[in-house]
mmCIF file of N, CA and C in Angstrom:
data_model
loop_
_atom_site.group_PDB
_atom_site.id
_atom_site.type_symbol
_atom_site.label_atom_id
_atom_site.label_comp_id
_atom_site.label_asym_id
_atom_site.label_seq_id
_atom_site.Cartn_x
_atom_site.Cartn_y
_atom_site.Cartn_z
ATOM 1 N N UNK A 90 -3.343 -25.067 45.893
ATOM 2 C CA UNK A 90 -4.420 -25.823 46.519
ATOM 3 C C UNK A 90 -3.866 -27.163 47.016
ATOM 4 N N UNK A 91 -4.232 -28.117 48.086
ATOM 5 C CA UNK A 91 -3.882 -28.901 48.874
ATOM 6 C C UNK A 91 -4.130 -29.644 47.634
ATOM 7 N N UNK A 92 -3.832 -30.995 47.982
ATOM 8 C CA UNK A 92 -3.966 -32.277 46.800
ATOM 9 C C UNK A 92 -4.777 -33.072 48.143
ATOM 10 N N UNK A 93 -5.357 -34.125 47.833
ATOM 11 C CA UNK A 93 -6.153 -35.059 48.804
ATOM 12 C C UNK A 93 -5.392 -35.483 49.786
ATOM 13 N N UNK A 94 -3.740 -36.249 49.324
ATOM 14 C CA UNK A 94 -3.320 -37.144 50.098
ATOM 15 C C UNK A 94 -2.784 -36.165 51.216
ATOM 16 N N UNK A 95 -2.633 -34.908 51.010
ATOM 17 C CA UNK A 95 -2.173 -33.669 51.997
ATOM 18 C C UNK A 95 -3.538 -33.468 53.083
ATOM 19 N N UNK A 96 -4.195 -32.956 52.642
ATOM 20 C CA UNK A 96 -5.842 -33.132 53.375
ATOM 21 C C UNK A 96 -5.987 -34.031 54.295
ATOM 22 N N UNK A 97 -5.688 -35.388 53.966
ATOM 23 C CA UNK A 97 -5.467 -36.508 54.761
ATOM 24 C C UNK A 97 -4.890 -36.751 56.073
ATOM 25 N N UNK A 98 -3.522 -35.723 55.195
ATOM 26 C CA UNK A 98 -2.572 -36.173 56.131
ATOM 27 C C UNK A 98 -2.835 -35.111 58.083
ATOM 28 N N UNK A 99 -3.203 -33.785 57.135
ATOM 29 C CA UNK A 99 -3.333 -33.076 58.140
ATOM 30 C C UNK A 99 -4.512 -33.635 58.969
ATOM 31 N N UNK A 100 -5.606 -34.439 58.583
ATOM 32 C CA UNK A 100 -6.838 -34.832 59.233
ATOM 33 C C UNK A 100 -6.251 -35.774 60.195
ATOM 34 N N UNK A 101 -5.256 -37.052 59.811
ATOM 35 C CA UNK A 101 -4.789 -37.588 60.514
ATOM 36 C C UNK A 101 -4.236 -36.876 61.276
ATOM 37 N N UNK A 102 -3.015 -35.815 61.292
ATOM 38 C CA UNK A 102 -2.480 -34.889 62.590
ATOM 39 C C UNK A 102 -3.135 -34.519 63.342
ATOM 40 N N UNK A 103 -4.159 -33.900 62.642
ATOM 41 C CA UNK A 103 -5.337 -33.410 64.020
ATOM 42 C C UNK A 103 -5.937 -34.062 64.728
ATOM 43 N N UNK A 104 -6.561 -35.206 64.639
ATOM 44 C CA UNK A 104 -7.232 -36.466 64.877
ATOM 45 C C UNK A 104 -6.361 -36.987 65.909
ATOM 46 N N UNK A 105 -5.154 -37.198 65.914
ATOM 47 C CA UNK A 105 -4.003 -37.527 66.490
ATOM 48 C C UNK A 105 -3.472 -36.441 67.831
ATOM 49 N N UNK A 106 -3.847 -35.141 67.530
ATOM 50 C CA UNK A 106 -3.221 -34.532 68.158
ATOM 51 C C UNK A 106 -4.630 -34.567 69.344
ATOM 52 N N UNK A 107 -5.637 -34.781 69.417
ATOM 53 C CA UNK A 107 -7.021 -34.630 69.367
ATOM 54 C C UNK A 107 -7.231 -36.009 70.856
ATOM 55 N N UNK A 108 -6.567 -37.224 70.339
ATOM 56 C CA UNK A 108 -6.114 -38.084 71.058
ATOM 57 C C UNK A 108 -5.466 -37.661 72.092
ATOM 58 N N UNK A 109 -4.398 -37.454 71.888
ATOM 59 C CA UNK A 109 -3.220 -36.746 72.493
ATOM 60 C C UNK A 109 -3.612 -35.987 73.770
ATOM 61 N N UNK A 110 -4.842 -34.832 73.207
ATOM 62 C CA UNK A 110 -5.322 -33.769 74.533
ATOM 63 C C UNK A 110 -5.962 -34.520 75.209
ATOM 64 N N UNK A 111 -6.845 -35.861 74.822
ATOM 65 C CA UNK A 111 -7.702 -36.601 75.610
ATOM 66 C C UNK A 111 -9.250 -35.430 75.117
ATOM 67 N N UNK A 112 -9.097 -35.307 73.523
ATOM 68 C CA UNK A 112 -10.765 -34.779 73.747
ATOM 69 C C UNK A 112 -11.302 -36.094 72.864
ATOM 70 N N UNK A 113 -10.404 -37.056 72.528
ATOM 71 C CA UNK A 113 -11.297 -38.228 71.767
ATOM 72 C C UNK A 113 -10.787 -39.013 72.480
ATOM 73 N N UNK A 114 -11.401 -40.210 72.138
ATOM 74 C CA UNK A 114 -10.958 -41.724 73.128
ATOM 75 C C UNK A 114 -11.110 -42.791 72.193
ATOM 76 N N UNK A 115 -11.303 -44.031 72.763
ATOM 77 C CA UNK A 115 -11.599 -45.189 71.708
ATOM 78 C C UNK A 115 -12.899 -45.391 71.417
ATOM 79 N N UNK A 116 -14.247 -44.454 72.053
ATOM 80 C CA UNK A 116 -14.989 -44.585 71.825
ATOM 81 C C UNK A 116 -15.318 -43.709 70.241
ATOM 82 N N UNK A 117 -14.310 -42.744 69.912
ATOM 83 C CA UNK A 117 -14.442 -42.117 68.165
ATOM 84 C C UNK A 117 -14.189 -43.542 67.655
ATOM 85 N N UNK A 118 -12.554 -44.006 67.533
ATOM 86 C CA UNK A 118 -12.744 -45.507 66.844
ATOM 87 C C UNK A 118 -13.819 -46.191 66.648
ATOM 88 N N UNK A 119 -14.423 -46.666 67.661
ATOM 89 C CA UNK A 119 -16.102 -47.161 67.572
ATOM 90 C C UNK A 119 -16.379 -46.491 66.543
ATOM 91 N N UNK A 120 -16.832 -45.710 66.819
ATOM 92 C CA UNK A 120 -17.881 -44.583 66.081
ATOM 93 C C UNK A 120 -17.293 -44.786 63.974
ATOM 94 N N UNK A 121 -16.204 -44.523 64.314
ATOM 95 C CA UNK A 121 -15.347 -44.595 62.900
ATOM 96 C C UNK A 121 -15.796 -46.003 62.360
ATOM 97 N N UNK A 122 -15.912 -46.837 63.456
ATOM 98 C CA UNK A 122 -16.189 -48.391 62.343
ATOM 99 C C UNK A 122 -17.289 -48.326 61.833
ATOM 100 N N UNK A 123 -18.003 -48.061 62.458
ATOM 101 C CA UNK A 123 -19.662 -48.380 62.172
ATOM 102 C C UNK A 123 -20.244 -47.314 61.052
ATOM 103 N N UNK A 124 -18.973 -46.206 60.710
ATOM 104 C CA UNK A 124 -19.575 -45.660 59.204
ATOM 105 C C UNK A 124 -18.873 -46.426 58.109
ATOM 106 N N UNK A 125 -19.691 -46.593 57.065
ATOM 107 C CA UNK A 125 -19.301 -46.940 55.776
ATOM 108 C C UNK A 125 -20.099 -46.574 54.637
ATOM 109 N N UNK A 126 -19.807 -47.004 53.478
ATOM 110 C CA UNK A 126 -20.021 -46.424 52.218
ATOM 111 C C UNK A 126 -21.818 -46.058 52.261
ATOM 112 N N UNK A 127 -22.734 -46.808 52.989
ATOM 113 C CA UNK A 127 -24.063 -46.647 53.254
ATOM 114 C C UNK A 127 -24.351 -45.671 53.930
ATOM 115 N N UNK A 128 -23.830 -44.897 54.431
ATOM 116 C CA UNK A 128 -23.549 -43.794 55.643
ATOM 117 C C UNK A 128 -21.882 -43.550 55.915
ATOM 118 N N UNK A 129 -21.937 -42.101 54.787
ATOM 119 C CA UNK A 129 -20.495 -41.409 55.225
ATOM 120 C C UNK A 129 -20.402 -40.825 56.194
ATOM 121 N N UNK A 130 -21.613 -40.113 56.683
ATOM 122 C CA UNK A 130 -21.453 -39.383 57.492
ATOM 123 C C UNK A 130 -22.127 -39.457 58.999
ATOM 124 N N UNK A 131 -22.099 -40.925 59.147
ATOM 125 C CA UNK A 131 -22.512 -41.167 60.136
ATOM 126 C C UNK A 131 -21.685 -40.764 61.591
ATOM 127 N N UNK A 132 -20.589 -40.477 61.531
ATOM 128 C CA UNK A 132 -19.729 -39.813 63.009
ATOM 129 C C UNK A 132 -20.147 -38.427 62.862
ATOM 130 N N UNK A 133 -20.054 -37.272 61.939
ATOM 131 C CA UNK A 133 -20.318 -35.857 61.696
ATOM 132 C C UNK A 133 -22.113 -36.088 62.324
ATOM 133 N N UNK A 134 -22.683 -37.003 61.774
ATOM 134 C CA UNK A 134 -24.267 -37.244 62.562
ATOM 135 C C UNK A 134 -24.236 -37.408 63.809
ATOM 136 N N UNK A 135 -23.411 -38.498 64.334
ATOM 137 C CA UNK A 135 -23.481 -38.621 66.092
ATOM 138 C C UNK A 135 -23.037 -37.702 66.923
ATOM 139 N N UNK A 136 -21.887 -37.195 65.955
ATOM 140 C CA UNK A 136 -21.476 -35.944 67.160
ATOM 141 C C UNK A 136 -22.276 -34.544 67.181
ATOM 142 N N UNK A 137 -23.047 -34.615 66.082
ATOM 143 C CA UNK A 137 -23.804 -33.045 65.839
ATOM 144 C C UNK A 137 -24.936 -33.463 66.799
ATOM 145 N N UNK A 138 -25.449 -34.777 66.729
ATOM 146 C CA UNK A 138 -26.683 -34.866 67.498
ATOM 147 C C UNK A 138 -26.337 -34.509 69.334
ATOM 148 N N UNK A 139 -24.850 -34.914 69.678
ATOM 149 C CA UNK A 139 -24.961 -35.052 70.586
ATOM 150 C C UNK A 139 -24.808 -33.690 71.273
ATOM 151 N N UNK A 140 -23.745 -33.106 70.359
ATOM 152 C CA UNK A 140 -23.465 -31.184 70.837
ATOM 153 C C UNK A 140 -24.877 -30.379 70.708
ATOM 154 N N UNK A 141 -26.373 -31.288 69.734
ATOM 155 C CA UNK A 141 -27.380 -30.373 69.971
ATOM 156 C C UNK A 141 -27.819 -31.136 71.159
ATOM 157 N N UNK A 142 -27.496 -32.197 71.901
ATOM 158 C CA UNK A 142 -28.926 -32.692 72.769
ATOM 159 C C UNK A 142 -27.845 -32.285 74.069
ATOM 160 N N UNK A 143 -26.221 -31.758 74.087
ATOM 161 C CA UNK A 143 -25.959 -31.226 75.254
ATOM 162 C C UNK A 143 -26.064 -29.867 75.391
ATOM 163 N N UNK A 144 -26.344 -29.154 74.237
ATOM 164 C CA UNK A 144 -26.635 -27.839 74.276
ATOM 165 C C UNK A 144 -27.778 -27.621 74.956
ATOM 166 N N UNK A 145 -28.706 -28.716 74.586
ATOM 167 C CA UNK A 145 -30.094 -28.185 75.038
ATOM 168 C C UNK A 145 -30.384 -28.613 76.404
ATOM 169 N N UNK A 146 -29.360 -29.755 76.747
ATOM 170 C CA UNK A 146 -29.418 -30.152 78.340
ATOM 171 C C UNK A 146 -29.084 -28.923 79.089
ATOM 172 N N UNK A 147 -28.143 -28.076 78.775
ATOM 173 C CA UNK A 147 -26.637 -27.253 79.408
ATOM 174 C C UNK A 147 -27.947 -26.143 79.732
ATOM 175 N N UNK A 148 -28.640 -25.620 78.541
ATOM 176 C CA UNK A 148 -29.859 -25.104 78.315
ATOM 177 C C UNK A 148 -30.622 -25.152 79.962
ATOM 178 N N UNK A 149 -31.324 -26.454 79.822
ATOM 179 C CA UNK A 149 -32.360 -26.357 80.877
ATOM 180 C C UNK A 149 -32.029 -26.557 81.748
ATOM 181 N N UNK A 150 -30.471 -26.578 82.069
ATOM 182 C CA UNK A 150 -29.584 -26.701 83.679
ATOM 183 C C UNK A 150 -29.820 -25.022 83.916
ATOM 184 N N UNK A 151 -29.551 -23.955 83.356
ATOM 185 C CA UNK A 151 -29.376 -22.776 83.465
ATOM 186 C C UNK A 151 -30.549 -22.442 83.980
ATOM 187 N N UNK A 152 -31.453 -22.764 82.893
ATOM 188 C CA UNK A 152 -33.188 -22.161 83.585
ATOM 189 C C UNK A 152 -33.647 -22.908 84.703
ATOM 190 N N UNK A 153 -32.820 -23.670 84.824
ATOM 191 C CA UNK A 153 -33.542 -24.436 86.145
ATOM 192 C C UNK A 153 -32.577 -23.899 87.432
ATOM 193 N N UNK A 154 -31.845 -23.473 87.560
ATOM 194 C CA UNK A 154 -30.890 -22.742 87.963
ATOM 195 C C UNK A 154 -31.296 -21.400 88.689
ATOM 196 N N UNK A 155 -31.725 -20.999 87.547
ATOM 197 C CA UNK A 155 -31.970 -19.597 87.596
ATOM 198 C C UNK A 155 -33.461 -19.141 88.160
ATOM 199 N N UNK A 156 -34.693 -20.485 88.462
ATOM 200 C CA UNK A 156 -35.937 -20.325 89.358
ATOM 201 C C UNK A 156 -35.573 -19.995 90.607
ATOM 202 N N UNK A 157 -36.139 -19.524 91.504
ATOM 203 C CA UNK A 157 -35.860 -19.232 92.942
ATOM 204 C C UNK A 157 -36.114 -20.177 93.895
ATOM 205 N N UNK A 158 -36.843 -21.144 93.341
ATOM 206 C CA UNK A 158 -36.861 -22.560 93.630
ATOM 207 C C UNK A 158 -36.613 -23.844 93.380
ATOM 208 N N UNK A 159 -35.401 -23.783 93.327
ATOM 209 C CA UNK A 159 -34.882 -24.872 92.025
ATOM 210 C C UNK A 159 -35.491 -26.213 92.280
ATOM 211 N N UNK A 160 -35.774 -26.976 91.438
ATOM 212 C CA UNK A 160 -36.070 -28.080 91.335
ATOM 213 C C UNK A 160 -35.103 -28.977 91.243
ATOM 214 N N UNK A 161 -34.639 -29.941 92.404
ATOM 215 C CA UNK A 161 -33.386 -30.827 92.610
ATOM 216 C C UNK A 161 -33.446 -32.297 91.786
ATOM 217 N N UNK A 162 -35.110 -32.525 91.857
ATOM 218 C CA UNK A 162 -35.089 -33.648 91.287
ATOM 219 C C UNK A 162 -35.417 -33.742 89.315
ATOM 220 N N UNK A 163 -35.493 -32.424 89.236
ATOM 221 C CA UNK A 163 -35.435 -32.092 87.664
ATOM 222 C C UNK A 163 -33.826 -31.934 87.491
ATOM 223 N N UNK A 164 -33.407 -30.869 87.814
ATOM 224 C CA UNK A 164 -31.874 -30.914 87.909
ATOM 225 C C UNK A 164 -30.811 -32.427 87.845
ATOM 226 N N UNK A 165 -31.468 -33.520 88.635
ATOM 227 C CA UNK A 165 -30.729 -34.411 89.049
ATOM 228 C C UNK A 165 -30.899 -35.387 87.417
ATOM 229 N N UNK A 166 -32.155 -35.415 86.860
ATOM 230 C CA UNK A 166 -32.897 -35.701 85.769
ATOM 231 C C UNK A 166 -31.783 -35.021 84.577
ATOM 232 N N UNK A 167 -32.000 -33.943 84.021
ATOM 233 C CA UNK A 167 -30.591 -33.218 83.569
ATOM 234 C C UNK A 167 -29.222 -33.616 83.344
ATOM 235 N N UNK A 168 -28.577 -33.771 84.442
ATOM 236 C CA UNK A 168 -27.673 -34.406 85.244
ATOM 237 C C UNK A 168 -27.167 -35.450 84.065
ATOM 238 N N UNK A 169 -27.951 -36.320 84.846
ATOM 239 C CA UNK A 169 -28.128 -37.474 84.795
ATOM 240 C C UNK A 169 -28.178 -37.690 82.878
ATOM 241 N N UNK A 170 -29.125 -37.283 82.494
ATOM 242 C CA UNK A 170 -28.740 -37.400 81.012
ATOM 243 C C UNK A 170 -27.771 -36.767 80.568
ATOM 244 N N UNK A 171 -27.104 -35.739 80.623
ATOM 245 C CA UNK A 171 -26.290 -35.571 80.325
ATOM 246 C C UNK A 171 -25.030 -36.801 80.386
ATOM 247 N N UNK A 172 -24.752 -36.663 81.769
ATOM 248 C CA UNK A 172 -23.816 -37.971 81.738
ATOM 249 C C UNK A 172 -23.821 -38.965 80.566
ATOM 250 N N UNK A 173 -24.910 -39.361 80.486
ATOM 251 C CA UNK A 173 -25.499 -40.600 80.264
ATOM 252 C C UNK A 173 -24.745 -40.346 78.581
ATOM 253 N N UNK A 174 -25.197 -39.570 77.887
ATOM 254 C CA UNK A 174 -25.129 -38.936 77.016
ATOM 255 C C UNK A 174 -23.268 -39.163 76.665
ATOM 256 N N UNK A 175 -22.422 -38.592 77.548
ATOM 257 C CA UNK A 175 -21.368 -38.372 77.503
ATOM 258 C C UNK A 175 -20.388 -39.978 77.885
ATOM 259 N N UNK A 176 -21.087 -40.685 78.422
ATOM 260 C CA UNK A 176 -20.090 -41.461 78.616
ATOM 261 C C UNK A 176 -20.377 -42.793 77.580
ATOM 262 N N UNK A 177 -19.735 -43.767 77.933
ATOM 263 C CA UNK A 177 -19.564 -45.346 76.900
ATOM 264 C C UNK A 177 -21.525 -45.988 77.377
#
């Protein structure tokens, strides 16, 4: 069985390697400060919230998509949060 400081270490590799691809930025750092002992799990919270509120965007891009009359300015609405969602 792993010992902690091994656990660690690989979290750091991945985390690192994670950087590396460009799927994290300095906006995880952020995120990393602002948890502490009052909230451990406050990054595992921001990022779950955000993979459910782009799931459900990604969601109503499809059905809106898929009317025979699409609606541009709902779509653009969508869009638009999403982004919003995704960037700093």
């Amino acid at each position: 069985m792993y010992g902690l400081s091994q656990l660690q270490r690989q979290l750091a590799e991945f985390t690192s390697s994670l950087f590396d691809e460009g799927f994290l930025d300095d906006q995880f750092n952020e995120l990393q400060q602002l948890q502490d002992e009052s909230n451990p799990e406050f990054v595992v919270e921001v990022v779950t919230l955000f993979f459910e509120d782009a799931e459900r965007l990604l969601n109503e891009l499809a059905n809106t998509l898929a009317l025979d009359n699409i609606d541009f300015k709902r779509m653009d609405a969508h869009v638009h949060q999403l982004k919003g969602s995704s960037s700093r």
